[in-house]
Coordinates of C-alpha atoms in Angstrom, one line a residue:
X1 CA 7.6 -24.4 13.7
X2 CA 6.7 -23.5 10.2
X3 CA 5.6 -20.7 8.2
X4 CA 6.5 -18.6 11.0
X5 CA 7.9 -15.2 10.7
X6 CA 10.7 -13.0 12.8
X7 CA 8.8 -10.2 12.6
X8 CA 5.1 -8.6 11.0
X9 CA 7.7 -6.8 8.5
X10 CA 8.5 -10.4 6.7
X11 CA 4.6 -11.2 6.8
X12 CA 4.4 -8.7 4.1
X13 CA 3.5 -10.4 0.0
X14 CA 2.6 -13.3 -1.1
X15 CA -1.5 -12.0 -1.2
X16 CA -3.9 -14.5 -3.0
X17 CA -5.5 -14.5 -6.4
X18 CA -9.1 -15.0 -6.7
X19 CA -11.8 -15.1 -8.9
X20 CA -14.8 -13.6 -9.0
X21 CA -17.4 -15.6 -10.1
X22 CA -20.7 -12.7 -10.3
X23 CA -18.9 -10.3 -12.0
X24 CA -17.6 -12.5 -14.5
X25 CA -20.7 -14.2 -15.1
X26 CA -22.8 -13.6 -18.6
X27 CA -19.4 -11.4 -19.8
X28 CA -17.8 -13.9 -21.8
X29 CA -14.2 -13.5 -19.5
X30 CA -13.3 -14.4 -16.3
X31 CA -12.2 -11.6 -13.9
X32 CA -9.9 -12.3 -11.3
X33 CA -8.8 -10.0 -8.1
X34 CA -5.2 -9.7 -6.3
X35 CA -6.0 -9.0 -2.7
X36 CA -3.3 -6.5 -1.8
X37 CA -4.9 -6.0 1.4
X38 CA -4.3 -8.9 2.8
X39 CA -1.0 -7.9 3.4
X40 CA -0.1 -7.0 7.3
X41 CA -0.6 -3.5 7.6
X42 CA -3.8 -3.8 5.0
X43 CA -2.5 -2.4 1.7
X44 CA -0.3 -2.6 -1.4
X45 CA 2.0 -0.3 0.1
X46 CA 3.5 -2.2 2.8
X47 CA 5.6 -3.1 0.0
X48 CA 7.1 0.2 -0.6
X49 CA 7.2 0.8 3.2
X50 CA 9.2 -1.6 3.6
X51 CA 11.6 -1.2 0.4
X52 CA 12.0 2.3 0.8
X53 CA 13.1 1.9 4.2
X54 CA 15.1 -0.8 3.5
X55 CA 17.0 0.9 0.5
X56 CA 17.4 4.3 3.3
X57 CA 19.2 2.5 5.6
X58 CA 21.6 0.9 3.0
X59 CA 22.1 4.3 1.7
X60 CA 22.6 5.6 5.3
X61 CA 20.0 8.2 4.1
X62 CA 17.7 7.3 7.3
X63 CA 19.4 7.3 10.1
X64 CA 18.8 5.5 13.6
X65 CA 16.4 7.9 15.3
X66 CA 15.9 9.2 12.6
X67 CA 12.3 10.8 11.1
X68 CA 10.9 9.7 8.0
X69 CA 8.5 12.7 6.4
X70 CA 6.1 11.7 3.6
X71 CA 3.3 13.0 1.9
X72 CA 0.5 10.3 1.2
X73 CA -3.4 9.8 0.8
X74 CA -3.0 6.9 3.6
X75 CA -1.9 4.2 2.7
X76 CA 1.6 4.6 2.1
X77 CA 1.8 6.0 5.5
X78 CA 0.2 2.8 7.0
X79 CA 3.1 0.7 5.6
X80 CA 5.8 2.9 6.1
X81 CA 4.4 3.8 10.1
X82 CA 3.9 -0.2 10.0
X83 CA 7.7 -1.2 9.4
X84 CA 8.7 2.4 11.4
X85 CA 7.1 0.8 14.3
X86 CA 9.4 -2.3 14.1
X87 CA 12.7 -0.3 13.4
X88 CA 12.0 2.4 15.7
X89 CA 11.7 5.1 13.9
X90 CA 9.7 8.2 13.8
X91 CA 7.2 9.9 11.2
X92 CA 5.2 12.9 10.4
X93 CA 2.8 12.5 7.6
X94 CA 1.4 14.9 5.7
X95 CA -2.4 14.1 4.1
X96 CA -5.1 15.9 2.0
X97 CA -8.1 16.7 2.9
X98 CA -10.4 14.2 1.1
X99 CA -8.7 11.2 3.1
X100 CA -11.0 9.1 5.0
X101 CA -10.7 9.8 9.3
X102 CA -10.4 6.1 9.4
X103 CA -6.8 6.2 7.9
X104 CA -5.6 9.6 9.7
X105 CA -7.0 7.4 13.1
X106 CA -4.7 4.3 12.1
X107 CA -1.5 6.5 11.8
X108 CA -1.5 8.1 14.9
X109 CA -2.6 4.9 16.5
X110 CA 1.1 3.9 14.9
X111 CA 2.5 6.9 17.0
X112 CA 3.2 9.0 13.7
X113 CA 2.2 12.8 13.7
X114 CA -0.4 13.6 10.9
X115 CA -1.3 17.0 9.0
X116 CA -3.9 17.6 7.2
X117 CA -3.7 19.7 4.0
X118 CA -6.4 21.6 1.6
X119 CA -7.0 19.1 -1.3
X120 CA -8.3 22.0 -3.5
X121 CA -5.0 23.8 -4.2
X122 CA -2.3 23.5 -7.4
X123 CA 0.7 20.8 -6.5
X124 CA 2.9 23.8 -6.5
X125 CA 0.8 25.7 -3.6
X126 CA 2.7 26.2 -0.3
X127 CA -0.5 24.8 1.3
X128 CA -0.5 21.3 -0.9
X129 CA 0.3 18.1 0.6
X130 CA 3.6 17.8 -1.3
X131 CA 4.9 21.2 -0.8
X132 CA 4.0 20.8 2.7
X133 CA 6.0 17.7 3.6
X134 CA 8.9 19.5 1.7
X135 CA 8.8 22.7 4.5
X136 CA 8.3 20.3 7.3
X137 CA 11.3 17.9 6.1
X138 CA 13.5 21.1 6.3
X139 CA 12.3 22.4 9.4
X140 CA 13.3 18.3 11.3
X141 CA 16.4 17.2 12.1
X142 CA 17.6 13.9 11.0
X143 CA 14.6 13.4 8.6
X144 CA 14.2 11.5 5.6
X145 CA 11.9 12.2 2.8
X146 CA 10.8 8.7 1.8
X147 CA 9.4 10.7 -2.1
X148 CA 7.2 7.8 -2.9
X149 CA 6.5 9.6 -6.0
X150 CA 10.1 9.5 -7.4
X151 CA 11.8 7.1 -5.3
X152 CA 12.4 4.3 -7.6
X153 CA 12.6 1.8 -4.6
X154 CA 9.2 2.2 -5.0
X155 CA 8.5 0.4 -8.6
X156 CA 11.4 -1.8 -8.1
X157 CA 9.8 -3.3 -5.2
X158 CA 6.8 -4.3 -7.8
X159 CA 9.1 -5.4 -10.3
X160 CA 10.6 -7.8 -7.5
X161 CA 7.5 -8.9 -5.6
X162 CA 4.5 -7.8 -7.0
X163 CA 5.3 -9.0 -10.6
X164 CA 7.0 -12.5 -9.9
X165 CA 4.1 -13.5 -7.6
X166 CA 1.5 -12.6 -10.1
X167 CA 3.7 -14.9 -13.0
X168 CA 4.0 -17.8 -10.4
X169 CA 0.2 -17.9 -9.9
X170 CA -1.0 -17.0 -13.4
X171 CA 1.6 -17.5 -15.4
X172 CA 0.9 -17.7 -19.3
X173 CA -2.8 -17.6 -18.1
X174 CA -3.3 -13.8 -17.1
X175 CA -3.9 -11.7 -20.3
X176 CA -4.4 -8.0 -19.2
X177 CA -3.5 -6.8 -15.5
X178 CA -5.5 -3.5 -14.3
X179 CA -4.3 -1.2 -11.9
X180 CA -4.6 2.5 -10.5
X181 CA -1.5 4.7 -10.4
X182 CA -1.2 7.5 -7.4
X183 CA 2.7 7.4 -7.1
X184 CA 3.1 5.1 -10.5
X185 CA 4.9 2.1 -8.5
X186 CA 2.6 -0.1 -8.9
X187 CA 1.3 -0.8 -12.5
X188 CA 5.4 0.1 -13.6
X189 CA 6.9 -2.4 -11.8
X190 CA 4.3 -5.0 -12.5
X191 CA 4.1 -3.9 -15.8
X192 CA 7.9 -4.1 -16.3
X193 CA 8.2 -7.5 -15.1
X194 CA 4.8 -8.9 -16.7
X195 CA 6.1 -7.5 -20.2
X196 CA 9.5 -9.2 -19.9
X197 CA 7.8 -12.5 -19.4
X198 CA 5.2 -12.3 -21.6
X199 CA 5.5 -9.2 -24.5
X200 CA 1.4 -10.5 -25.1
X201 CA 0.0 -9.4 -22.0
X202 CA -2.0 -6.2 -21.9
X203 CA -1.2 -3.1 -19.1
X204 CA -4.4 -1.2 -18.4
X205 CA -4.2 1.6 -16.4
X206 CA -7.4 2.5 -14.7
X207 CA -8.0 6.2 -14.3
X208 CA -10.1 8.8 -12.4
X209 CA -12.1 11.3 -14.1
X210 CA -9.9 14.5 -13.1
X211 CA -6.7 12.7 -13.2
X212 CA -4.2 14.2 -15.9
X213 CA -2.6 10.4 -16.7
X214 CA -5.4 9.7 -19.3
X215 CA -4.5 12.9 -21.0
X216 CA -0.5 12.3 -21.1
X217 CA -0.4 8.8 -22.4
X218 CA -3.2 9.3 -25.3
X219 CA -2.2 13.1 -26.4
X220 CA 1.2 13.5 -24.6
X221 CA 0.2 16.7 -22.8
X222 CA -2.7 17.5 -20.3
X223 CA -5.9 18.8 -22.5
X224 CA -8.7 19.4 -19.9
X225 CA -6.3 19.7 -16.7
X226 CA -7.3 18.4 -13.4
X227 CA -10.2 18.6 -11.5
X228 CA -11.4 17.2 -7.7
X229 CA -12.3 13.8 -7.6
X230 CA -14.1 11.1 -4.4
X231 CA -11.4 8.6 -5.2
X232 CA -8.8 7.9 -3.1
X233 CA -5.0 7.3 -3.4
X234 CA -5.0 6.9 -7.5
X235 CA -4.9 9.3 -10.7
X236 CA -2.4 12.8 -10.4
X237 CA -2.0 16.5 -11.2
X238 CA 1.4 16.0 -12.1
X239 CA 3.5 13.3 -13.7
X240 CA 5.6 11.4 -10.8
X241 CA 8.9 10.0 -11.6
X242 CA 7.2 6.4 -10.8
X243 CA 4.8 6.7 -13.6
X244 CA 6.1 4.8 -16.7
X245 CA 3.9 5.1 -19.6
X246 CA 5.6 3.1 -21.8
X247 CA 4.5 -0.2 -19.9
X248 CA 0.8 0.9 -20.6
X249 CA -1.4 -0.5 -23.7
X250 CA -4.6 1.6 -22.8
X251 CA -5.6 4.1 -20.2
X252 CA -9.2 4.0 -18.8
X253 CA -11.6 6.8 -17.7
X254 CA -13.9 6.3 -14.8
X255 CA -15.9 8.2 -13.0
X256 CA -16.8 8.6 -9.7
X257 CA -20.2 7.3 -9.4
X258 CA -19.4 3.9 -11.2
X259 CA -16.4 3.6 -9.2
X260 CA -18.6 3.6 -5.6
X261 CA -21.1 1.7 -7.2
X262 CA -18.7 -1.5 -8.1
X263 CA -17.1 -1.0 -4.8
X264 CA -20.5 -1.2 -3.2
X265 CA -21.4 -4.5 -5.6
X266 CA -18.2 -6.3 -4.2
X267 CA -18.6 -6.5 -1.0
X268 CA -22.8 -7.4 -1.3
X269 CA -21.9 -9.9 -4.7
X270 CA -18.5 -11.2 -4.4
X271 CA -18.1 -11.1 -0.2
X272 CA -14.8 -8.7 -0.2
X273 CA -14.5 -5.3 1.3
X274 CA -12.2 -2.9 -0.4
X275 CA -11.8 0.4 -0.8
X276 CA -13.4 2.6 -4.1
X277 CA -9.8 2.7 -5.8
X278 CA -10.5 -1.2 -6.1
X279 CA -13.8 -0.6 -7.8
X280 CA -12.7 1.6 -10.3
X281 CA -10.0 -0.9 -11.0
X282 CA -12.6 -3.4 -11.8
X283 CA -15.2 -1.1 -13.4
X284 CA -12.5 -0.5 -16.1
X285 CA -11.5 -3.6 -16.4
X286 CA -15.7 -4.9 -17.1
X287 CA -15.2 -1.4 -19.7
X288 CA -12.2 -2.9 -21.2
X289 CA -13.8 -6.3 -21.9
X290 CA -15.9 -4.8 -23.7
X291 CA -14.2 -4.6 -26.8
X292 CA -12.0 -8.0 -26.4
X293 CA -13.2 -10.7 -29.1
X294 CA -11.9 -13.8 -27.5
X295 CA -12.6 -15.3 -23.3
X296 CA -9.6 -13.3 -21.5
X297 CA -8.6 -13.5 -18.3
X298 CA -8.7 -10.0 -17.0
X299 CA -6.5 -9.8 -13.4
X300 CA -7.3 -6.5 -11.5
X301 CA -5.0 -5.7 -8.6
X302 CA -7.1 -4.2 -5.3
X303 CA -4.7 -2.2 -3.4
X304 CA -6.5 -1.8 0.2
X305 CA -9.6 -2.4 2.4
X306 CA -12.9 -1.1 2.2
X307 CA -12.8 -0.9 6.3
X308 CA -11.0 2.5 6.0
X309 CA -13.8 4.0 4.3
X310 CA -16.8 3.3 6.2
X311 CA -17.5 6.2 6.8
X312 CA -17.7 7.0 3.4
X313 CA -17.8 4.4 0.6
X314 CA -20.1 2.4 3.1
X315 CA -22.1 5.5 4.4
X316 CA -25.3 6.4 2.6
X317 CA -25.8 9.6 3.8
X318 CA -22.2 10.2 3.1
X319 CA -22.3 9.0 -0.8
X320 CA -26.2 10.7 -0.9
X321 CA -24.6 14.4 -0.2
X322 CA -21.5 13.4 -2.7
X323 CA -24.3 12.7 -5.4
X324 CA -23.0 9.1 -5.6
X325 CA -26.0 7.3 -4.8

């Protein structure tokens, strides 16, 4: 047998690089698209669900039996409940408001316990996702707190996979990578690795309207705060652990209209469904081109499927009372 695998776990990386022909036409550059879900459980973060895991049963941190306790917009908790599933292990996940029933669905299909949290409250209130997760990892025996946010598993397993796949396929050729950062893994790992190859190639993180990241790498302190935003899974009210600024050349505003709108243009123009994280992602990278003077080959990374938001990214009357179409 060949190209086999022992178990759905190993399946994970490896996702292909493609082009896309009707976005890049009449710009001048060629954008291309990593399709993160393609991966087994359907998103970037299978990654980090399986290297966090990993690295807490080296540690002996996780236990066997043990329960793993996470807070996460969804897709996080997909990969982690994913490889939990093949270890045996148990998890309660703790989720705002704003995420999609399509995700909340998929993790108790996974057997993991779900609780859903106000998305309209300060990090630091008793009633926010975070500070949630931290009361229920108290109150459960032999539980781990996987901290995607400051767990530096997490960007090391960019800087290990991510990264070295994206060299191997573009190589020299790639010269700015866009991404979105929730917990910050992502674009720092990649970013880390991409600038030790090639010092050249530009970092561009992609960020909601209402994040504070815009405000901290351009003025080095939040100056408008943060407000509520449709996007899922990207931008923060406070600065993680996993978010490294210094791998970043620019920082991207978008909002969330644009954002739906290039999500929506994907699937009709280019044929792949992904969710509106992906859109902004590209939508900043079209912005960023903008002011390039020379062809570029702009490489944005699209972290999950558009399937876990039909019923709103894909849902007219859904996007008509959110004043998004």
């Amino acid at each position: 047998m060949k190209k086999v695998y022992q178990n759905v776990v190993d399946a994970i990386g490896w996702t292909p690089i493609v082009r896309l022909p009707r976005i890049s036409k009449d710009t001048g550059h060629t954008f291309w698209a990593k399709l993160e879900f393609m991966n087994p459980g359907g998103s970037v973060k299978d990654r980090i669900g399986a290297a966090i895991i990993e690295e807490a049963e080296k540690s002996g941190a996780l236990k066997p039996g043990g329960t793993i306790v996470e807070a996460t917009s969804g897709n996080t908790g997909l990969g982690i409940a994913m490889v939990a599933a093949v270890k045996g292990y148990k998890c309660i996940f703790v989720m705002p408001d704003k995420v999609s029933e399509e995700k909340r669905a998929i993790l108790r299909a996974y057997g993991a316990e779900v609780v859903i949290t106000p998305s309209s409250v300060e990090p630091t209130d008793p009633r926010s996702y975070v500070m949630t997760a931290q009361r229920i990892l108290k109150e459960t025996p032999n539980s781990f707190h996987a901290n995607q946010f400051n767990n530096g598993a997490n960007p090391l397993a960019h800087y290990k996979t991510t990264g070295p796949e994206i060299w191997e396929q573009m190589g020299t050729e790639v010269d700015a990578f866009f991404g979105g950062m929730g917990t910050g893994g992502t674009v720092s790992g990649v970013g880390r690795y991409l600038k030790e190859k090639n010092p050249n190639v530009k970092i561009v993180l992609a960020d909601p309207i209402g994040s504070i990241l815009y405000d901290l790498y351009y003025h080095g302190k939040v100056i408008t705060g943060a407000k509520p935003y449709k996007v899922e899974g990207v931008g923060e009210d406070m600065l993680p652990a996993n978010v490294h600024l210094q791998y970043l050349d620019a920082v991207i505003s978008m909002d969330d209209k644009r954002a739906f709108a290039m999500t929506r243009r994907l699937i009709a123009e280019e044929g792949i469904c992904v969710g509106p994280s992906s859109g902004m992602a590209l939508a900043c990278a079209v912005e960023y081109s903008k002011t390039l003077k020379k062809p570029s080959n702009l490489l944005v990374l699209f972290p999950d499927n558009g399937r876990a938001y039909l019923s709103k990214t894909f849902n007219d009357q859904w996007m008509k009372e959110n004043g998004l179409l």
